[in-house]
PDB file of C-alpha atoms in Angstrom:
ATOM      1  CA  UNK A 265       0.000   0.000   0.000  1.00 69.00           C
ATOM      2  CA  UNK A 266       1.478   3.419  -1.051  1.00 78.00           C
ATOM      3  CA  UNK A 267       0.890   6.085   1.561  1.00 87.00           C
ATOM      4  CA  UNK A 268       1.793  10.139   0.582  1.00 94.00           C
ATOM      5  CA  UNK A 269       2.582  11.927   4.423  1.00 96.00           C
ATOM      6  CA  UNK A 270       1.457  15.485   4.378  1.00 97.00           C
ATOM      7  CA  UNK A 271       3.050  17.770   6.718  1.00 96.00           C
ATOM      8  CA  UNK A 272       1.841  20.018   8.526  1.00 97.00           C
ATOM      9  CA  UNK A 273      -1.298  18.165   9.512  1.00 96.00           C
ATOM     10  CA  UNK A 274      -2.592  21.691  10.460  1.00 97.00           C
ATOM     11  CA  UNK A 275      -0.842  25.297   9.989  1.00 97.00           C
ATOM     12  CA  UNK A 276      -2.491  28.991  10.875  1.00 98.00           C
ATOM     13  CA  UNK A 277      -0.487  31.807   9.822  1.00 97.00           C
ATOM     14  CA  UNK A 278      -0.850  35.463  10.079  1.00 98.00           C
ATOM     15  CA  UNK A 279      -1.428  37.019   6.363  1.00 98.00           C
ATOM     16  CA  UNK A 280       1.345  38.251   4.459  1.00 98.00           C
ATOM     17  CA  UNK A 281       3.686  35.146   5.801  1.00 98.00           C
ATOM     18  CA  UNK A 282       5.625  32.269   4.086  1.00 98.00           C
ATOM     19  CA  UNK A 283       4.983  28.882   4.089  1.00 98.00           C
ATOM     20  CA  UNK A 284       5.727  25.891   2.814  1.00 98.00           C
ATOM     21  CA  UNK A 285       3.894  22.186   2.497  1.00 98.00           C
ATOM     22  CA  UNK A 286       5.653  18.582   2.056  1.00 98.00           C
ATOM     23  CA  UNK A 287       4.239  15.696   0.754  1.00 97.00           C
ATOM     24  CA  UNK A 288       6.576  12.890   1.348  1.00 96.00           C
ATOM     25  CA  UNK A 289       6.525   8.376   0.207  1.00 95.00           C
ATOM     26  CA  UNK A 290       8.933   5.874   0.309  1.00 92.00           C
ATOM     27  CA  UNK A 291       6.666   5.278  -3.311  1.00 92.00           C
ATOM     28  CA  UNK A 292       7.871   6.614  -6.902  1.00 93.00           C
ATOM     29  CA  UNK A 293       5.346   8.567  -8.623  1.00 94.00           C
ATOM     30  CA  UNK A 294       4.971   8.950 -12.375  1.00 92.00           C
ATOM     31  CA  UNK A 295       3.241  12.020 -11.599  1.00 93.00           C
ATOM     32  CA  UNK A 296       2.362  14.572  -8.608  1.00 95.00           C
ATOM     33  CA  UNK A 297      -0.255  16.718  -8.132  1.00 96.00           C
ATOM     34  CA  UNK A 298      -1.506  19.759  -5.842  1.00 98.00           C
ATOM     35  CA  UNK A 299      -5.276  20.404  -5.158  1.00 97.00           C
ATOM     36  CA  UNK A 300      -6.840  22.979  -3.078  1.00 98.00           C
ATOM     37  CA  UNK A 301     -10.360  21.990  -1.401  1.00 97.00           C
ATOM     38  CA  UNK A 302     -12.267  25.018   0.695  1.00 95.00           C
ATOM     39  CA  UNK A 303     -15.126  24.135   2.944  1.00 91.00           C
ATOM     40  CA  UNK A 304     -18.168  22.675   1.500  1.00 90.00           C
ATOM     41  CA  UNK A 305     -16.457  21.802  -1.819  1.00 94.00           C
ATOM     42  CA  UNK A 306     -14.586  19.324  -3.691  1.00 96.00           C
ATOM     43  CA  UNK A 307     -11.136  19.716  -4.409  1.00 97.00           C
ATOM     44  CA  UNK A 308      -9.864  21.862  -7.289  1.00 97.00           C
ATOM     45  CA  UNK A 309      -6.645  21.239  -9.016  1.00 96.00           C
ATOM     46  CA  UNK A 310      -3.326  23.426  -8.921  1.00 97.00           C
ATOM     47  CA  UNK A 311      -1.047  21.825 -10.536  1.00 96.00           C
ATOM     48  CA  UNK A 312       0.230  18.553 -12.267  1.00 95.00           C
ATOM     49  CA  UNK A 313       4.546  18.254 -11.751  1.00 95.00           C
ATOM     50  CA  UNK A 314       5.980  15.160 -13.679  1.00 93.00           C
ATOM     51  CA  UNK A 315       9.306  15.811 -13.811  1.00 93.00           C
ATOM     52  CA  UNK A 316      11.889  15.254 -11.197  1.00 94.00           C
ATOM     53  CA  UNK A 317      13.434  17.891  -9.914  1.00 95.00           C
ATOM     54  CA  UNK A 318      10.562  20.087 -11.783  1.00 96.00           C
ATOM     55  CA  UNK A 319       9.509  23.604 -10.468  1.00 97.00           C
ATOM     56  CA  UNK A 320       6.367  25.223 -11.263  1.00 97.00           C
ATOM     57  CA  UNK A 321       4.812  28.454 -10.268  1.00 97.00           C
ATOM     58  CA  UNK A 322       1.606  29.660 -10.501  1.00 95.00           C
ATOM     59  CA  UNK A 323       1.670  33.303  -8.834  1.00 96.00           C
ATOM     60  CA  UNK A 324       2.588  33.140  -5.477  1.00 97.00           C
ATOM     61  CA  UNK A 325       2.575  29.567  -5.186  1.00 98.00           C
ATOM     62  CA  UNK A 326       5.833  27.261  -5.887  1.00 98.00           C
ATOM     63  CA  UNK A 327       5.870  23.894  -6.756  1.00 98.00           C
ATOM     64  CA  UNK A 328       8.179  21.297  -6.547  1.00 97.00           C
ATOM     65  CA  UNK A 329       8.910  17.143  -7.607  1.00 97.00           C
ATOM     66  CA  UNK A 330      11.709  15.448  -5.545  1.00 96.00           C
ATOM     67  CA  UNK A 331      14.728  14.538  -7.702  1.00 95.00           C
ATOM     68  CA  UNK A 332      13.502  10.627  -7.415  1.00 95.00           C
ATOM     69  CA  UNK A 333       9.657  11.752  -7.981  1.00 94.00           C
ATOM     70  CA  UNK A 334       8.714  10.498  -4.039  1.00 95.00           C
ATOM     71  CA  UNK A 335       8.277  13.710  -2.367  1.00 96.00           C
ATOM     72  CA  UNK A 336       7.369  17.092  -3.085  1.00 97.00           C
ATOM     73  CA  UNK A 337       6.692  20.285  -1.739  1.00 98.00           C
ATOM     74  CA  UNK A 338       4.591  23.822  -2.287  1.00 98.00           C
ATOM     75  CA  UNK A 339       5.477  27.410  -0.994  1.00 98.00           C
ATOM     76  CA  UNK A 340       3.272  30.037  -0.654  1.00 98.00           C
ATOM     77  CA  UNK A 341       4.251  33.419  -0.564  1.00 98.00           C
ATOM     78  CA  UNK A 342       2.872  36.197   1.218  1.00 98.00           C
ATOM     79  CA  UNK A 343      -0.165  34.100   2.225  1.00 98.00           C
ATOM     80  CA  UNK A 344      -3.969  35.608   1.695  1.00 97.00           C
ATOM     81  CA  UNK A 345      -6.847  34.809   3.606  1.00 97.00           C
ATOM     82  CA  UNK A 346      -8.154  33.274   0.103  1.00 96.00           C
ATOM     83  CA  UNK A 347      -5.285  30.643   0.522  1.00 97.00           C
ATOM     84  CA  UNK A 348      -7.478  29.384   3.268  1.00 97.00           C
ATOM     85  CA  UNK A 349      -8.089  25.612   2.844  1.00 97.00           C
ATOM     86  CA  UNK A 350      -7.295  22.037   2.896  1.00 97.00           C
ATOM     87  CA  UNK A 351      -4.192  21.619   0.316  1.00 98.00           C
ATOM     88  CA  UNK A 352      -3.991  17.409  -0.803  1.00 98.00           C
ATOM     89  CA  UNK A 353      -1.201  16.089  -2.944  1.00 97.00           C
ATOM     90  CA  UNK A 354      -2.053  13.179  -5.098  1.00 95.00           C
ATOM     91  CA  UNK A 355       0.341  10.624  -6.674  1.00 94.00           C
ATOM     92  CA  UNK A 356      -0.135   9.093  -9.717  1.00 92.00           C
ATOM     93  CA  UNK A 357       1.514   5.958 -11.116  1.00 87.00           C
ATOM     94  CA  UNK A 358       0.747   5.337 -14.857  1.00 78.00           C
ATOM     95  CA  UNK A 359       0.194   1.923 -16.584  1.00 66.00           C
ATOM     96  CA  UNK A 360      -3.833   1.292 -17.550  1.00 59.00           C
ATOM     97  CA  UNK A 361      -6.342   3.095 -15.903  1.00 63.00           C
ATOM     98  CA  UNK A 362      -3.409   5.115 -13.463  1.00 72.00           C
ATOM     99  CA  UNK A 363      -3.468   4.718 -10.227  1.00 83.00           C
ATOM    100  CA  UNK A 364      -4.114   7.310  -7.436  1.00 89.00           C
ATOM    101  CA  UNK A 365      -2.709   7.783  -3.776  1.00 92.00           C
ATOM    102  CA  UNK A 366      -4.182  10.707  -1.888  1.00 95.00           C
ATOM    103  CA  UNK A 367      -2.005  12.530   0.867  1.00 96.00           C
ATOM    104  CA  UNK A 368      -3.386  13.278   4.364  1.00 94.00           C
ATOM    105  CA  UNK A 369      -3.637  16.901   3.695  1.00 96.00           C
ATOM    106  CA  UNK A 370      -2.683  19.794   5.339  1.00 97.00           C
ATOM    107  CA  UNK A 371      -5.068  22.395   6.853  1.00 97.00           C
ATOM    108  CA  UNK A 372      -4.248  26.120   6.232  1.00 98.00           C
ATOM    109  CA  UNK A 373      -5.844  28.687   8.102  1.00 97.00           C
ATOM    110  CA  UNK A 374      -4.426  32.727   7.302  1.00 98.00           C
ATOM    111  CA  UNK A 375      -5.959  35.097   9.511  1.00 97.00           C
ATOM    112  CA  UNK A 376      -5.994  38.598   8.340  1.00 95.00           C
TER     113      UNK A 376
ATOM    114  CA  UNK B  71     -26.282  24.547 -14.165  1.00 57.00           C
ATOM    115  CA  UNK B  72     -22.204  24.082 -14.751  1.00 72.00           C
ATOM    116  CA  UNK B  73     -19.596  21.860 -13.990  1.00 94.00           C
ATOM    117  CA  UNK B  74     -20.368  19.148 -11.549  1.00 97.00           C
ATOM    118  CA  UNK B  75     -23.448  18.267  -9.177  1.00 97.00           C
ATOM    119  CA  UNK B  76     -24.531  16.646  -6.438  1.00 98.00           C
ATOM    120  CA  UNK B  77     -27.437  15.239  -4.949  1.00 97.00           C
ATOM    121  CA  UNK B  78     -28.450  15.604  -1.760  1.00 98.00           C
ATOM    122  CA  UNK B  79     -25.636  17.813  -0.058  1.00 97.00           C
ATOM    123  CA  UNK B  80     -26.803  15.977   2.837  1.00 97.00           C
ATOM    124  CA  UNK B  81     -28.136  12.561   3.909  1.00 97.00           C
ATOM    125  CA  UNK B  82     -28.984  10.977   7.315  1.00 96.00           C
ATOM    126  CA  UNK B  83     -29.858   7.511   7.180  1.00 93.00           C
ATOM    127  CA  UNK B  84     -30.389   4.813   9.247  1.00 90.00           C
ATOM    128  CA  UNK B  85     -28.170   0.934   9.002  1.00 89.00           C
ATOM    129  CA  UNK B  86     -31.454  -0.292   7.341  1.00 88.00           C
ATOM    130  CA  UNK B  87     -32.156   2.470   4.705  1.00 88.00           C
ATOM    131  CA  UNK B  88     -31.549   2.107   0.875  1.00 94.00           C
ATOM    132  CA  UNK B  89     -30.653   5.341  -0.478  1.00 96.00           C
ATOM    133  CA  UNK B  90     -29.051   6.600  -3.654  1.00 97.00           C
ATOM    134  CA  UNK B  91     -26.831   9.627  -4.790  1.00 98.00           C
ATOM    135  CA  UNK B  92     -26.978  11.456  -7.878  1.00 98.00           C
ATOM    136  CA  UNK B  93     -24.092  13.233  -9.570  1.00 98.00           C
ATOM    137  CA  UNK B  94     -24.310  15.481 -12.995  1.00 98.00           C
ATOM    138  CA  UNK B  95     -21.587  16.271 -15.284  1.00 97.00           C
ATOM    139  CA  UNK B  96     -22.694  19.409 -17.718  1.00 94.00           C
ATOM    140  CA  UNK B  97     -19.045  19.216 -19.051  1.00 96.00           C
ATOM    141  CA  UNK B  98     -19.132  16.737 -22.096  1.00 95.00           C
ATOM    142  CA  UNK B  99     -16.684  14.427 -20.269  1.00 96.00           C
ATOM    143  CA  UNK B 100     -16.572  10.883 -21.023  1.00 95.00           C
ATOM    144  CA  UNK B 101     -15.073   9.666 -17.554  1.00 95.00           C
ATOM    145  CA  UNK B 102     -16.985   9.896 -14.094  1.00 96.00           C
ATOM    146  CA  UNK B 103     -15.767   8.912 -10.716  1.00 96.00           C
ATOM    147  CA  UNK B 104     -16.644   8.230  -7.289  1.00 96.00           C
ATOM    148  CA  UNK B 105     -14.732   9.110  -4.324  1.00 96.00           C
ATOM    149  CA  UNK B 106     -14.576   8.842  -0.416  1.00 97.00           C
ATOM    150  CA  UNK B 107     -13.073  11.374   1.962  1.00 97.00           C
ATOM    151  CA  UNK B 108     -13.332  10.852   5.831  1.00 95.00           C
ATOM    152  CA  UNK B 109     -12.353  12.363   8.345  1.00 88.00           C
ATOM    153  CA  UNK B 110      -9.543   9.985   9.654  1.00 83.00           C
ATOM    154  CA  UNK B 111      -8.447   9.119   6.541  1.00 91.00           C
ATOM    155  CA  UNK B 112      -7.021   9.959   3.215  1.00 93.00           C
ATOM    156  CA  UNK B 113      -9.416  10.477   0.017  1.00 94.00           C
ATOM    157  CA  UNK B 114     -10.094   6.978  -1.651  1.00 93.00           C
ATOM    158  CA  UNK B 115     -11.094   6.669  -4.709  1.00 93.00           C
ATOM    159  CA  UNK B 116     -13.995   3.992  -5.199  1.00 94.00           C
ATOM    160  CA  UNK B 117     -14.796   3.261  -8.433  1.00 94.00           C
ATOM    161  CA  UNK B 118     -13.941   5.076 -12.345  1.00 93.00           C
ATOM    162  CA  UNK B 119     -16.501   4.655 -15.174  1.00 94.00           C
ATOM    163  CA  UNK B 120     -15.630   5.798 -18.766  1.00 91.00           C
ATOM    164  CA  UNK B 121     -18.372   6.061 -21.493  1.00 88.00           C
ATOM    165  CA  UNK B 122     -20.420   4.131 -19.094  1.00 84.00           C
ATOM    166  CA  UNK B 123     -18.056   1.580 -18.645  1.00 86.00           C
ATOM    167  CA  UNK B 124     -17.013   0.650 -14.783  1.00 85.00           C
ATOM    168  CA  UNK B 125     -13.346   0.186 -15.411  1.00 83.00           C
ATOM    169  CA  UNK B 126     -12.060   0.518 -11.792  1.00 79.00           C
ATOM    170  CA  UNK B 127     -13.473  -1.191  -8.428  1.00 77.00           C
ATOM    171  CA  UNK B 128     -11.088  -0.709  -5.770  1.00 78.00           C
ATOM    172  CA  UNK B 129     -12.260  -3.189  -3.271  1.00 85.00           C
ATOM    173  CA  UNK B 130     -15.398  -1.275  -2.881  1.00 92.00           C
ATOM    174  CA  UNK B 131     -18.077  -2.899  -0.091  1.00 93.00           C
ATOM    175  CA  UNK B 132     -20.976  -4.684  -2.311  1.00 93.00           C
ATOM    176  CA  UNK B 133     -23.256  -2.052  -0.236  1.00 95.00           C
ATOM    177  CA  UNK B 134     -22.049   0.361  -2.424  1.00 96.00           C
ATOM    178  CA  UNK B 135     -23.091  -0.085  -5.554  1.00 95.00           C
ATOM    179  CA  UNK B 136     -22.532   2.607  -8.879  1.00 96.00           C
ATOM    180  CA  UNK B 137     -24.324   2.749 -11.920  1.00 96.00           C
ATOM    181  CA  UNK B 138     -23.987   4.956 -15.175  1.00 96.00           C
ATOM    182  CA  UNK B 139     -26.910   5.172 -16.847  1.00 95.00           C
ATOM    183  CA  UNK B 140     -25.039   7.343 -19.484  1.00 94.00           C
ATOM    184  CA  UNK B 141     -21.940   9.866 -19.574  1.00 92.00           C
ATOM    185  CA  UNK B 142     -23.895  12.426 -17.665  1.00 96.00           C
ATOM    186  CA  UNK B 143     -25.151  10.682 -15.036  1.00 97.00           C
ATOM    187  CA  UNK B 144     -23.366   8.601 -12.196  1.00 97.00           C
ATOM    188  CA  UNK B 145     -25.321   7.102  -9.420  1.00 98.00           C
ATOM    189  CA  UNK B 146     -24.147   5.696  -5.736  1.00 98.00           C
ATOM    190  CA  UNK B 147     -26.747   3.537  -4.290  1.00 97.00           C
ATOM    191  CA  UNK B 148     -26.279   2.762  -0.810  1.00 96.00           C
ATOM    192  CA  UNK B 149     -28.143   0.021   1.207  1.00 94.00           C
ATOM    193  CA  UNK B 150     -26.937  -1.639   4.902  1.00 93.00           C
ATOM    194  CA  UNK B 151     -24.273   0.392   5.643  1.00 94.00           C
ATOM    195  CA  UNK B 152     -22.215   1.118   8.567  1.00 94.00           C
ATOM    196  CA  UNK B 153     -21.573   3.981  10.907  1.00 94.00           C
ATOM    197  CA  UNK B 154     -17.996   4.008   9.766  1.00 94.00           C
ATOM    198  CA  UNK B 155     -19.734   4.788   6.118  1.00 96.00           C
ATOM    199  CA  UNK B 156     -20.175   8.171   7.276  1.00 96.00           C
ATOM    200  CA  UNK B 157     -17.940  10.378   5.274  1.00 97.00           C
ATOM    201  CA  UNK B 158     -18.071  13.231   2.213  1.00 97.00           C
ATOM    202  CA  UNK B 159     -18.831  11.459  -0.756  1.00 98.00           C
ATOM    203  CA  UNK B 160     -17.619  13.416  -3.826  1.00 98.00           C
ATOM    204  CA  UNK B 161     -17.875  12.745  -7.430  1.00 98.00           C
ATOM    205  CA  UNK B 162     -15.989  14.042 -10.108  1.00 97.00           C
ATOM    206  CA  UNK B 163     -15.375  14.464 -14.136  1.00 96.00           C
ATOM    207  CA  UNK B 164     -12.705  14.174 -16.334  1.00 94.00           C
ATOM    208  CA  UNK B 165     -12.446  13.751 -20.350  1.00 95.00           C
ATOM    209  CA  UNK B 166     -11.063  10.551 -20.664  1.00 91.00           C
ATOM    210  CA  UNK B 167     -10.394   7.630 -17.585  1.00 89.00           C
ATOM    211  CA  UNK B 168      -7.235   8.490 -15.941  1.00 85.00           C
ATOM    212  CA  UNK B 169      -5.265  11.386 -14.185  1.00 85.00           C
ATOM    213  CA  UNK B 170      -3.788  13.228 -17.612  1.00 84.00           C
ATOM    214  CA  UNK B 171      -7.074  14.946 -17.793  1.00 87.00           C
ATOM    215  CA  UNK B 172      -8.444  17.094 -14.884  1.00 92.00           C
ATOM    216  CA  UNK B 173     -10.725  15.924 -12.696  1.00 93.00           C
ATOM    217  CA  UNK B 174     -13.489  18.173 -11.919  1.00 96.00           C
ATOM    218  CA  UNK B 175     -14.908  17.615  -8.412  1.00 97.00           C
ATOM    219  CA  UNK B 176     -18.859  18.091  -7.288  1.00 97.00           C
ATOM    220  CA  UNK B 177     -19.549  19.604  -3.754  1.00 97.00           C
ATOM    221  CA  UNK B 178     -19.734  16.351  -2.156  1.00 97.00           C
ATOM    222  CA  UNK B 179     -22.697  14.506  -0.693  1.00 98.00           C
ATOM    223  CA  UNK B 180     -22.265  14.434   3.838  1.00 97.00           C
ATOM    224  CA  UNK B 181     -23.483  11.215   4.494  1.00 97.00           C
ATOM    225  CA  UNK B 182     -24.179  10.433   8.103  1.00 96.00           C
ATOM    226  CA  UNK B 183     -24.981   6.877   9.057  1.00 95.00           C
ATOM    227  CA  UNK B 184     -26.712   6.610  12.019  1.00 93.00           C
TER     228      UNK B 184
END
């Protein structure tokens, strides 16, 4: 069984601070991905890495695959109180219908 | 209506009940999925249908029990189940089967077993 370990389980920041998110298997990945889920909604995707080593950004957030395509991580900067949410990494492993492994997820709270 | 979505947004039911959920795609896709998310434990996904086709049945509880009337429509009908059933059930679209395509989530259906 693969597992994906999200940390931290729960984080609440003031606005306007860094952070960053890891997402961590003993499990190689084909492919990673980054969703954002607020209250009362499903998740919505960020961003699909599927490279290792890859970076990608997408404003003030900064993604990143592991070298070996186990772990990964994303940075926020200057958090918003719209960045509020449940962040969940997903990793995918290809061959037929791929394969999905969920993280735990990480709670984000930014007060104003 | 857009996107994806779900019926009820909430369900109480008793070990005894049968009930069903409903889930709408309005986006032309040709995959449809079912997933669980509870509290204690990562989100699982239960079963993948493309052009009406279950391809995917990951060791899914016979109390659950999908159908796909066509690629619109994805159903979850639920009979006997257990308090530890009780979790968000979400549904989701995607063009084809498979994670190269994005998945478009519904709302989510609570489900409390009682």
């Amino acid at each position: 069984t693969q597992l994906l370990e999200q940390s931290p389980q729960f984080l609440s920041i003031q606005e306007g601070e860094n952070l960053t998110v890891y997402c961590n298997s003993s499990s190689v990945f084909s492919s990673l991905q980054w969703y954002r889920q607020e209250p009362g909604e499903g998740p919505v995707l960020l961003v699909t890495v599927v490279t290792g080593g890859e970076v990608k950004k997408l404003k003030r957030l900064t993604f990143q695959f592991g070298d070996a395509r186990k772990d990964s991580s994303l940075h926020i900067t200057a958090a918003q109180p719209g960045d509020t949410g449940l962040y969940l990494c997903a990793g995918i492993n290809s061959g037929g219908y791929q394969k999905v492994t969920f993280g735990t997820g990480t709670k984000l709270q930014v007060i104003p | 209506e857009t996107g994806v979505t779900q019926t009820p947004r909430h369900l109480v039911m008793g070990m005894t009940n049968k009930k069903s959920l409903k889930c709408e795609q309005h986006l032309g896709h040709n995959a449809m999925y079912w997933y669980k998310q509870s509290a204690k434990k990562p989100l699982e996904l239960m079963f993948v249908y493309s052009l009406e086709e279950r391809v995917e049945n990951n060791s899914v509880p016979s109390r659950f029990s999908p159908e796909c009337p066509n690629s619109s429509h994805l159903f979850l009908h639920l009979h006997t189940l257990q308090p530890e059933d009780s979790a968000l059930y979400l549904c989701a679209s995607s063009q084809e089967a498979g994670y190269t395509d994005t998945q478009y989530f519904g709302p989510g259906t609570r489900l409390t077993v009682l």
